[in-house]
Coordinates of C-alpha atoms and ligand atoms in Angstrom, one line a residue:
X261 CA 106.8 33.5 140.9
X262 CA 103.6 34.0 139.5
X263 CA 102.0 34.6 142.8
X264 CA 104.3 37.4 144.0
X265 CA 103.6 38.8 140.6
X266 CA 100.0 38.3 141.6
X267 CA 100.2 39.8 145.1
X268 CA 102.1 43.3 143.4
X269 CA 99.2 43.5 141.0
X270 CA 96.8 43.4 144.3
X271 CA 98.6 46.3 146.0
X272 CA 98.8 48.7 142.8
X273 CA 95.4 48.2 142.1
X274 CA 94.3 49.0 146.2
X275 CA 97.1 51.9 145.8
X276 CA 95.3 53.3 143.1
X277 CA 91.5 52.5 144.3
X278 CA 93.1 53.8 148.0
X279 CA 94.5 57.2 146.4
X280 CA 91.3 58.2 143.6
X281 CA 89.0 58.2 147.1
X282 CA 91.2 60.6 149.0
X283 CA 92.3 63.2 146.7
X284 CA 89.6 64.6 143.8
X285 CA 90.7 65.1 140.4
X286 CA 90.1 68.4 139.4
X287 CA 91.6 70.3 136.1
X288 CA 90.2 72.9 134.6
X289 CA 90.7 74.4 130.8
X290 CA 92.2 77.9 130.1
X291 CA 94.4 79.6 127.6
X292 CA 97.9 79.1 128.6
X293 CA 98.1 83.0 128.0
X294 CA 96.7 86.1 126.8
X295 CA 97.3 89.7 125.4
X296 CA 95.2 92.4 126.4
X297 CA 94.9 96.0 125.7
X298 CA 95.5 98.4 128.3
X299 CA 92.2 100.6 128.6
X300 CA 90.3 97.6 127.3
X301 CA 88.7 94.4 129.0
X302 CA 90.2 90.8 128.6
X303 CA 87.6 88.1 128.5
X304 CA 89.3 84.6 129.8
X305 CA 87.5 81.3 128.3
X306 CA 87.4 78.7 131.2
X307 CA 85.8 75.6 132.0
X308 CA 86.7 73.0 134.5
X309 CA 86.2 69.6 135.7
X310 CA 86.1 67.9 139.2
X311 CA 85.7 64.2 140.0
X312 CA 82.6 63.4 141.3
X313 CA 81.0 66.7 140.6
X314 CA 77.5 66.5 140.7
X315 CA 77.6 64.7 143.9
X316 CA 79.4 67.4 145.7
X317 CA 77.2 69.8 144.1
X318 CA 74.5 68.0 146.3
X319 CA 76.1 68.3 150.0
X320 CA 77.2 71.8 149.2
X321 CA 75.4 75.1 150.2
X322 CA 77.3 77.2 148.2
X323 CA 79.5 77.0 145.2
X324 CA 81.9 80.0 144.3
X325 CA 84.8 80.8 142.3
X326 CA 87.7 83.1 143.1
X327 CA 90.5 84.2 141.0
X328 CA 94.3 84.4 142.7
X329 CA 97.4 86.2 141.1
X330 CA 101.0 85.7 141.5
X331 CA 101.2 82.6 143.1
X332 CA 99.4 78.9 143.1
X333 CA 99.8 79.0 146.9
X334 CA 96.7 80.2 148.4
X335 CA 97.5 82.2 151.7
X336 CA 94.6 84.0 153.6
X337 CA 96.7 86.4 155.2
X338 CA 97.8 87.6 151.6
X339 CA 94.1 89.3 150.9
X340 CA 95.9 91.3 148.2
X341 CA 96.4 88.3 145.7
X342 CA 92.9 87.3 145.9
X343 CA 91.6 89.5 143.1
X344 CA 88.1 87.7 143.1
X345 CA 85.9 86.0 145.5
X346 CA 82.4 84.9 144.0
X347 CA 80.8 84.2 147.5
X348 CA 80.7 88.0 148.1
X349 CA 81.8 89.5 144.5
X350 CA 84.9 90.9 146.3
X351 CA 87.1 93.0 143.7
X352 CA 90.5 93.8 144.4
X353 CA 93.0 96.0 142.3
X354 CA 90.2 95.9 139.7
X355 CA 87.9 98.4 138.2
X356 CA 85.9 95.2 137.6
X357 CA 85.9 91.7 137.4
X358 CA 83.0 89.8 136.0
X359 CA 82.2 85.7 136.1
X360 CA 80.2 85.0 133.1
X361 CA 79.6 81.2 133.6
X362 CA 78.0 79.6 135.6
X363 CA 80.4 77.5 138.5
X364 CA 77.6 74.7 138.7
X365 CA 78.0 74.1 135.0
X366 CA 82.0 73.7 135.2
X367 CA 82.2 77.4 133.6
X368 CA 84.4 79.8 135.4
X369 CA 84.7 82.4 132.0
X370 CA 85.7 85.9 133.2
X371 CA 85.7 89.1 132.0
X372 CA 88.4 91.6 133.5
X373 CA 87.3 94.7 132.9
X374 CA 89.6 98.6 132.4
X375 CA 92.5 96.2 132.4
X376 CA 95.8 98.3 133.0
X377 CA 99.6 97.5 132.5
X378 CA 100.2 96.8 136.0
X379 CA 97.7 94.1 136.1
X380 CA 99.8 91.5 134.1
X381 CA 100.6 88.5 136.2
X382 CA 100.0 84.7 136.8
X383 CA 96.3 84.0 137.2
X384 CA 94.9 81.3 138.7
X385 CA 91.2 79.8 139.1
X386 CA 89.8 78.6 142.3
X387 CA 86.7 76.6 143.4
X388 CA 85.4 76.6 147.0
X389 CA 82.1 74.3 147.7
X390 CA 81.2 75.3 150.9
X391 CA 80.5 74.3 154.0
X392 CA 82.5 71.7 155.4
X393 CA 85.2 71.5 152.5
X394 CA 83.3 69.2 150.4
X395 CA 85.8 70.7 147.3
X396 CA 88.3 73.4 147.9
X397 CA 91.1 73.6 145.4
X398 CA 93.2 76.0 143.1
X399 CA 94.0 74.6 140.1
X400 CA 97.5 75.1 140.2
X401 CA 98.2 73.2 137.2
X402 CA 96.2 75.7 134.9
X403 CA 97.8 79.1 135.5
X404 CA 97.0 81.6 133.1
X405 CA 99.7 84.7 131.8
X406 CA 97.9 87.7 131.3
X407 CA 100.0 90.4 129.7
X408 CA 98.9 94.0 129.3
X409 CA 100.3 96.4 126.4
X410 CA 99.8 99.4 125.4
X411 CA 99.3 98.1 121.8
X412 CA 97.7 95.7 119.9
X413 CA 98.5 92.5 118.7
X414 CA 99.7 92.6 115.3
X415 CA 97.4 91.5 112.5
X416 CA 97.6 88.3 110.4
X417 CA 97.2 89.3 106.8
X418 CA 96.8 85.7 104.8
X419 CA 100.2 85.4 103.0
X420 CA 98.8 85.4 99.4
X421 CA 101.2 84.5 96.8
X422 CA 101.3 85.7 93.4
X423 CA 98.0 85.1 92.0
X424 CA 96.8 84.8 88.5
X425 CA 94.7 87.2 86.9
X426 CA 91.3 86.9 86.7
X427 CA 91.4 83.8 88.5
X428 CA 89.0 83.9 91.9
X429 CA 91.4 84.6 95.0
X430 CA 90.8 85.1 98.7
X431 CA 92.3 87.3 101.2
X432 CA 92.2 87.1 105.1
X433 CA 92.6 89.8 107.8
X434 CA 92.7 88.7 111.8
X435 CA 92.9 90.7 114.8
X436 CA 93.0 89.4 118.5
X437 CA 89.7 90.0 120.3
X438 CA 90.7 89.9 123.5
X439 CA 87.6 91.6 124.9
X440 CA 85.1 90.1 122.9
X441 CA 82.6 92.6 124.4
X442 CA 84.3 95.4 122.9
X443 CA 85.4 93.9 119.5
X444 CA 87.6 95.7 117.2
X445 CA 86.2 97.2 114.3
X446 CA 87.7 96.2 110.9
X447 CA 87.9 97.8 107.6
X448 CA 89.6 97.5 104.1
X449 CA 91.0 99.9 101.6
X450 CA 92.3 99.9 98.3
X451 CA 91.0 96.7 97.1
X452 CA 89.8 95.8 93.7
X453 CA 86.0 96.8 92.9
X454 CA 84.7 93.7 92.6
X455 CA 85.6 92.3 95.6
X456 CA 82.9 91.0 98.5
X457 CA 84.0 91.0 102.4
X458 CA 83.1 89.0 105.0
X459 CA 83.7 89.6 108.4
X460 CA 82.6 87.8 111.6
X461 CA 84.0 87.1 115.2
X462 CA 85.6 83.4 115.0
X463 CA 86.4 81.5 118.1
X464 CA 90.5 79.6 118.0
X465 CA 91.5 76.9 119.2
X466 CA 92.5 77.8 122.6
X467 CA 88.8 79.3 123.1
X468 CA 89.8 83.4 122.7
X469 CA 88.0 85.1 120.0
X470 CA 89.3 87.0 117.0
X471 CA 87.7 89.3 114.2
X472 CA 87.9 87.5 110.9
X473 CA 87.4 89.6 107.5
X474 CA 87.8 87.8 104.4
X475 CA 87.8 89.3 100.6
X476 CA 87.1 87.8 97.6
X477 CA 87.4 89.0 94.4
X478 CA 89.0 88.3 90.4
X479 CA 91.8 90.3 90.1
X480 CA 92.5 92.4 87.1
X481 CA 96.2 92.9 85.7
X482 CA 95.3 96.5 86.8
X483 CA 95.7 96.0 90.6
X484 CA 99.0 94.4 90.1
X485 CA 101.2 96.0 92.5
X486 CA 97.9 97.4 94.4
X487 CA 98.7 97.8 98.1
X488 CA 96.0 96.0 100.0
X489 CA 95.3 97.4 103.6
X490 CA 93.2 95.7 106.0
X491 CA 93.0 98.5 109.1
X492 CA 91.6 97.5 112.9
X493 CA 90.6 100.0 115.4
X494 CA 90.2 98.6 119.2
X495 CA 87.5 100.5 121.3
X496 CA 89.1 101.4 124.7
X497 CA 87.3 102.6 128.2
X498 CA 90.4 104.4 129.8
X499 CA 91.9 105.8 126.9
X500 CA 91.9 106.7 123.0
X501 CA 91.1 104.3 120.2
X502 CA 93.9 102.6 118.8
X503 CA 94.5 101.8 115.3
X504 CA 96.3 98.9 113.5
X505 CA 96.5 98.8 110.1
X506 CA 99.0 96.2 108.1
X507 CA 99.7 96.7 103.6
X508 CA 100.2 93.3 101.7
X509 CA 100.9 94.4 97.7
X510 CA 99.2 92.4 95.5
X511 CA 100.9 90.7 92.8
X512 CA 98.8 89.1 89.6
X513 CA 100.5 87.5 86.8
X514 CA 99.2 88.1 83.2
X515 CA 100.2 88.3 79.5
X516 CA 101.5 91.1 77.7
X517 CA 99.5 94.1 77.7
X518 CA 99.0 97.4 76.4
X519 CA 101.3 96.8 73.7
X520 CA 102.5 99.6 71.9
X521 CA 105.2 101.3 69.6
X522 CA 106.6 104.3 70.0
X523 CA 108.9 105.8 67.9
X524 CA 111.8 108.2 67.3
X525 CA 112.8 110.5 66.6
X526 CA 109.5 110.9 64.4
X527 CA 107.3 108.1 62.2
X528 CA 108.3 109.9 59.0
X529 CA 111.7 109.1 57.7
X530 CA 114.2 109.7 55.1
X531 CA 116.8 107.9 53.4
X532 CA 120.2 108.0 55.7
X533 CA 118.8 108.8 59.5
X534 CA 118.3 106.4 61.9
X535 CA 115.1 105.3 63.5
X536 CA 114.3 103.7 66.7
X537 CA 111.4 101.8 67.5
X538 CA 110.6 101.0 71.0
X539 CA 107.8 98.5 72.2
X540 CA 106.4 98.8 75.2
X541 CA 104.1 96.6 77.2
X542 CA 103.1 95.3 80.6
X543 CA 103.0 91.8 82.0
X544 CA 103.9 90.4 84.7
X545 CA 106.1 88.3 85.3
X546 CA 107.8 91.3 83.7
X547 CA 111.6 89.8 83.6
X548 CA 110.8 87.2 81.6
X549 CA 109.6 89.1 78.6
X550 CA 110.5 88.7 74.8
X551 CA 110.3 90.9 72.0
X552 CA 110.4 90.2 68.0
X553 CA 109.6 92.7 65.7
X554 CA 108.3 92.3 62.3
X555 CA 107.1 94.1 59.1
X556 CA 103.9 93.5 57.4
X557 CA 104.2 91.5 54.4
X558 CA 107.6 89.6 55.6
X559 CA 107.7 86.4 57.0
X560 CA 110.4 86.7 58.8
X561 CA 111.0 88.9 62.1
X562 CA 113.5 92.0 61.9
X563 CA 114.6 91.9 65.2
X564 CA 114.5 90.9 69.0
X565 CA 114.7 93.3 72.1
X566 CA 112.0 96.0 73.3
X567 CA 114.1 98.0 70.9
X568 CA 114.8 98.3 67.3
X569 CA 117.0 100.8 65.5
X570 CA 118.0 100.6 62.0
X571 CA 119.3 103.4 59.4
X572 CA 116.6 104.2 57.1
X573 CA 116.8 102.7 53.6
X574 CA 114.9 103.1 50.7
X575 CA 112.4 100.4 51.2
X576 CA 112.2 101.0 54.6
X577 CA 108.6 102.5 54.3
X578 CA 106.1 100.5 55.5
X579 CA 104.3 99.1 58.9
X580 CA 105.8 97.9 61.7
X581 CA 104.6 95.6 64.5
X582 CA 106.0 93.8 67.7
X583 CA 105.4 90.6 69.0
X584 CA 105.7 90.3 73.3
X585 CA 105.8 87.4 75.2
X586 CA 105.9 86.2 78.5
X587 CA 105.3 82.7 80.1
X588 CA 101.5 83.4 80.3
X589 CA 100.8 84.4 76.5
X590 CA 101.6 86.8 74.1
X591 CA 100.3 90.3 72.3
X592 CA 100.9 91.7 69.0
X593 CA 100.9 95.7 69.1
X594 CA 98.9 98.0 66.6
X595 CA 101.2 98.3 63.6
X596 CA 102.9 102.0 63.4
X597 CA 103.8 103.1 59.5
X598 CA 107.2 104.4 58.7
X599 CA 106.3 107.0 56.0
X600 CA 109.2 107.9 53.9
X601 CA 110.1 111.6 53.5
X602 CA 110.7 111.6 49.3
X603 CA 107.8 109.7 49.0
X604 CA 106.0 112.7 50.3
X605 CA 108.1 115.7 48.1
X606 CA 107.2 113.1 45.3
X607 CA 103.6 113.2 46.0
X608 CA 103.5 117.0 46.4
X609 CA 105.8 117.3 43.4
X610 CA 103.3 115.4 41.2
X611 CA 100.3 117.4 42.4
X612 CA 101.9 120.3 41.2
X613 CA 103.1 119.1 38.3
X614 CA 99.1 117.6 37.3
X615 CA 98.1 120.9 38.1
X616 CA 100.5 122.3 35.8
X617 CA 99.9 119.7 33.1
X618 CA 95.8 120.9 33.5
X619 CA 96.7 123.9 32.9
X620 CA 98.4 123.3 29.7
X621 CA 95.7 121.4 28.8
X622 CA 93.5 124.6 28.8
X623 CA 95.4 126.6 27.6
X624 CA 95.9 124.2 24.7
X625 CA 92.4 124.0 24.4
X626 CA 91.5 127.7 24.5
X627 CA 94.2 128.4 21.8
X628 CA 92.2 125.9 19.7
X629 CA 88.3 127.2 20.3
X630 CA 90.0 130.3 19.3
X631 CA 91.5 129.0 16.1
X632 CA 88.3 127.5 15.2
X633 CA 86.2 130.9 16.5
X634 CA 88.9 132.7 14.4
X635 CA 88.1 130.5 11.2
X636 CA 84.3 132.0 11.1
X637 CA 85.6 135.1 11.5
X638 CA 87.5 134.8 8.6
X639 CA 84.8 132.9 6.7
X640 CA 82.2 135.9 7.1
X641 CA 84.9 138.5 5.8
X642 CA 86.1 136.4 2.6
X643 CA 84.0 138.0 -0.2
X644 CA 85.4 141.5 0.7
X645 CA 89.3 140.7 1.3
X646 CA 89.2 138.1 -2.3
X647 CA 91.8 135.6 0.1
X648 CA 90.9 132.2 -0.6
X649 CA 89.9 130.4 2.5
X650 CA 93.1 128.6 3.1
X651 CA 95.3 131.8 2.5
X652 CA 93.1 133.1 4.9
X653 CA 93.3 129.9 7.9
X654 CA 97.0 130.6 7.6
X655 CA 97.3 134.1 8.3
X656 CA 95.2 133.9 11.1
X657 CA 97.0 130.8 12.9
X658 CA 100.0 133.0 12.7
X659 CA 98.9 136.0 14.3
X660 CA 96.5 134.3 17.0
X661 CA 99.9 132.7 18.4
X662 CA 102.4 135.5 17.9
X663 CA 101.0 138.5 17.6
X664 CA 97.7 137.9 19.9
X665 CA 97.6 141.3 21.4
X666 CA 96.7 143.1 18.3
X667 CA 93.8 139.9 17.3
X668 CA 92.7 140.4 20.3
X669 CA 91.5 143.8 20.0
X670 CA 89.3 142.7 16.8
X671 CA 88.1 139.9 18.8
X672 CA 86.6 141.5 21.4
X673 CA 84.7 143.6 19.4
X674 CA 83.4 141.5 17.4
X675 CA 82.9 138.3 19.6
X676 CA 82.2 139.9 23.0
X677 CA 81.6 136.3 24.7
X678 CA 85.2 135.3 24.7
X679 CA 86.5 137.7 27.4
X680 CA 87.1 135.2 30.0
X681 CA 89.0 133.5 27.6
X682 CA 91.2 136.1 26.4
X683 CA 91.9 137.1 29.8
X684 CA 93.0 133.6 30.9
X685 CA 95.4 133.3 28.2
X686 CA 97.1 136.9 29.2
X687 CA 98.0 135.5 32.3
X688 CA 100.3 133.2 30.9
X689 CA 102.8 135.3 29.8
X690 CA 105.9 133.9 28.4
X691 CA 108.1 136.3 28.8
X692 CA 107.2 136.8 32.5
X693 CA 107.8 132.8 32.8
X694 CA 111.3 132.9 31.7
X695 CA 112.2 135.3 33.8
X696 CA 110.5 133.1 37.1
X697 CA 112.3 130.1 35.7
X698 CA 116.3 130.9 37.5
X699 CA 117.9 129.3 39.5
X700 CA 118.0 131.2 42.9
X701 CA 114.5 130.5 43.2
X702 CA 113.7 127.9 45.8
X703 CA 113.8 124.4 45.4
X704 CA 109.9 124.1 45.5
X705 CA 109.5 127.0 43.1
X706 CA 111.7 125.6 41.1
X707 CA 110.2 122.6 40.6
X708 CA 106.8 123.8 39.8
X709 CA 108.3 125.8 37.1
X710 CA 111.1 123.7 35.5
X711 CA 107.7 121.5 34.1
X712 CA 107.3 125.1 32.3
X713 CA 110.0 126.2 31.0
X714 CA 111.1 125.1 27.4
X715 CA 113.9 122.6 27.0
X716 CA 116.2 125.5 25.8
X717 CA 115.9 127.4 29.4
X718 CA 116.3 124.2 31.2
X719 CA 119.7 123.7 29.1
X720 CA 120.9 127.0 30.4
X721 CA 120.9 126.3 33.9
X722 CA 123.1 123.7 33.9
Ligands
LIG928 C1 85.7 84.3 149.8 O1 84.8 84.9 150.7 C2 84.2 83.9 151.6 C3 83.2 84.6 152.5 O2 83.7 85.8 152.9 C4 85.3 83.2 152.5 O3 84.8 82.3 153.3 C5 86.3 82.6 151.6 O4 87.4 82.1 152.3 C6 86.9 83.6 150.6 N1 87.7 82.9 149.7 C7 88.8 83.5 149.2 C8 89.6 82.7 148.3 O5 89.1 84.6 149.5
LIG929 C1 98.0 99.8 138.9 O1 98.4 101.2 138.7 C2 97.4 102.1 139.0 C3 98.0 103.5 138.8 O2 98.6 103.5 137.6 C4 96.9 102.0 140.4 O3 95.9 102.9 140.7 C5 96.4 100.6 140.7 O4 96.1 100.3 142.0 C6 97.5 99.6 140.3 N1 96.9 98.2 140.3 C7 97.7 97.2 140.7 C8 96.9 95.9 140.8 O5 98.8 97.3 141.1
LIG930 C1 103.1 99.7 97.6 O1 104.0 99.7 98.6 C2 105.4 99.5 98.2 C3 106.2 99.5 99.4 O2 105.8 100.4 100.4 C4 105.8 100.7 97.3 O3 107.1 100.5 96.9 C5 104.8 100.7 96.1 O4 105.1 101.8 95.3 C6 103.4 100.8 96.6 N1 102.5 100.6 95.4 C7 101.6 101.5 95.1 C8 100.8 101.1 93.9 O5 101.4 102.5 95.7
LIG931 C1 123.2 105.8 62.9 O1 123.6 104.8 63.9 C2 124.9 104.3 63.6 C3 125.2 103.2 64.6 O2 124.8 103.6 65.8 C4 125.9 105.4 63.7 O3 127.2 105.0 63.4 C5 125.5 106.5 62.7 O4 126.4 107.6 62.9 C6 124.1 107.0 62.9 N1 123.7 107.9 61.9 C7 123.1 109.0 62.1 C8 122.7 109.8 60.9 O5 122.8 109.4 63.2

């Protein structure tokens, strides 16, 4: 038993010694496919390995590899498929076809060059050490797919989620680089100020290259809903530039902002009309928002909703405020002031009527100066008329307030200083003021001179 065992053991193991000495192992390392740009050039990345390399390298003259198309089965009499033989630098069907490594080093990178849409097809590499077949081999088991359009790959924006404000955040733009010789240019618009871009030609995985443009930045609640372009344009041999250009909108999250009241139909208010008040603000998330309104000196809010109305009252004056939330904070507005409309015809009413009440004060007071002016007038003519001095006092009290016009006259001749005097008190004429104070006159009027007129007229117009 275990000697049969023993004896299938022995003939693997000279099975596989008998087979790794007649056949080389050979792979080589390629991207599985590629895109390229008609008009442009399509670099391939290739490397390759052979058993027992370096020792072939040393019987053979001549080293060369030769690119194949459409099929894995290598056929002389088919010249046409053989695209590229190193020995000579023979180029079919291509503008140009350049080998950028070196074949003794296991590189067999290659640059097609003016690269059209008929050229897309199964590639495959080759490697003939020559003479005597010391390696010949296509290495059937790495095809590559080039495929030809007429546009460019689309570009890979990073997909950025809603980002906080203020917070530092990255964003990421890549375009193929097929043709790493030619490689696209890459620009970005509309991004926030502050922002700092990077961009650099990054090798993948698989060995092709791509532009890579990051930007950093803090966003502000300001470029929320900013539309961030990141815009490629691919150089081309054969024809026009082409342009690729892909939007990502930005979306930052932050508290309330820019709170503010507005409201209608005007800030001043009287008793009986309604009055809206309307806050507004910005935040974002912007569905989860909350509004509570207050007034200043109350503890407890007036309201919730962006929108208050309310019918005016009387102690409706005052200053308003609103309160906005969202899940990231909150933000009081300015307070507005409701201004109640009496309260203003109040205060223009008692102006007018502290005018009015100064003006009774001097003409109080110039009735008196001229009672006591009056007095030493009297004084100076008492030896002549015999009155006694109180006789006298009396007379003229009595005709200084009823029968002015005629003092007035003696007066002025003898006192000559009290003509501004005199003149104010003709202006206020009694009998002109009862005649002012009816009721047709407007409202306004009519309050400024019901303050005047004596309790008798006011009687009447009821
Ligand atoms: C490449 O050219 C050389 C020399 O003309 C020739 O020996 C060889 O067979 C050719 N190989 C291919 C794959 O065409
Ligand atoms: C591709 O098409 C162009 C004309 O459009 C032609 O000149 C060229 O020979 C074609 N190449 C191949 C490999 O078919
Ligand atoms: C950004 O693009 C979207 C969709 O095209 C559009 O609705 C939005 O208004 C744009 N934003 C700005 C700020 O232009
Ligand atoms: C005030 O609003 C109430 C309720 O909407 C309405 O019934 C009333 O007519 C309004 N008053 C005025 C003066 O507009």
């Amino acid at each position: 038993m275990s000697i049969f065992a023993f004896m299938v053991f022995i003939v693997i193991i000279s099975k596989l010694l008998h087979s790794s000495s007649e056949t080389p192992k050979f792979d080589a390392i390629l991207p599985r496919s590629i895109t390229a740009l008609s008009g442009s050039c399509v670099e391939i990345p290739c490397t390759f390995n052979v058993s027992d390399f370096e020792d072939r390298l040393k019987t053979a003259d001549i080293t060369f590899g030769c690119w194949i198309k459409e099929t894995d089965h290598f056929d002389l009499t088919k010249p046409d498929n053989i695209v590229f033989n190193g020995s000579q630098n023979i180029i079919r069907g291509f503008s140009h076809i350049e080998m950028l490594g070196n074949v003794s080093q296991r590189e067999c990178t290659t640059v097609f060059y003016d690269i059209m849409k008929n050229h897309s097809d199964i590639y495959y590499f080759r490697l003939q050490m020559e003479p005597n077949k010391v390696f010949r081999a296509t290495f059937v088991n790495s095809p590559i797919n080039i495929s030809v359009s007429d546009v460019p790959m689309p570009l890979e924006l990073t997909p950025l989620q809603e980002v906080m404000e203020e917070t530092t955040v990255s964003v990421s733009c890549s375009a193929e680089a097929p043709c790493p010789k030619q490689p696209p240019k890459l620009s970005w618009s509309n991004i926030p100020k502050s922002a700092i871009i990077t961009t650099q030609l990054q090798e993948k995985p698989d060995k092709t290259q791509s532009v890579f443009s990051q930007i950093t930045f803090k966003p502000s609640y300001m470029d929320h809903r900013k539309n961030i372009s990141c815009t490629v344009t691919y150089p081309r041999n054969t024809s026009n530039d082409i342009t690729v250009e892909t939007t990502m909108m930005l979306r930052v999250l932050f508290p309330p902002k820019e709170t503010h009241i507005i409201t209608e139909p005007s800030a001043t208010v009287s008793v009986g009309t309604n009055v809206t008040l309307t806050c507004k603000s910005k935040a974002s998330p912007s569905n989860d928002m909350n509004y509570t309104w207050y007034k200043r000196g109350e503890q407890r809010h007036l309201a919730f909703g962006d929108q208050m109305t309310f019918s005016v009252g009387k102690t409706s004056g005052g200053w308003y405020f609103c309160m906005v939330k969202n899940k990231h904070g909150a933000q009081k507005s300015e307070e507005v002031q409701l201004i109640m409309e009496g309260y203003f015809i109040s205060l223009v009413v008692g102006c007018v009527g502290g005018v009015l009440v100064l003006l009774l004060l001097f003409l109080l007071a110039t009735i008196f100066r001229r009672l006591l002016r009056t007095k030493a007038f009297s004084e100076s003519i008492t030896g002549e008329t015999g009155l006694s001095d109180q006789d006298h006092k009396k007379h003229v009290q009595i005709s200084s307030i009823y029968n002015n016009s005629a003092y007035m006259t003696s007066e002025e001749r003898v006192i000559p200083k009290d003509e501004d005097d005199v003149i104010h008190y003709g202006e206020i004429d009694f009998s002109n003021l009862k005649t002012n104070c009816t009721p047709e006159k407007s409202l306004g009027q009519e309050t400024v001179y019901a303050l005047v007129c004596s309790p008798g007229k006011a009687m009447n117009r009821d």
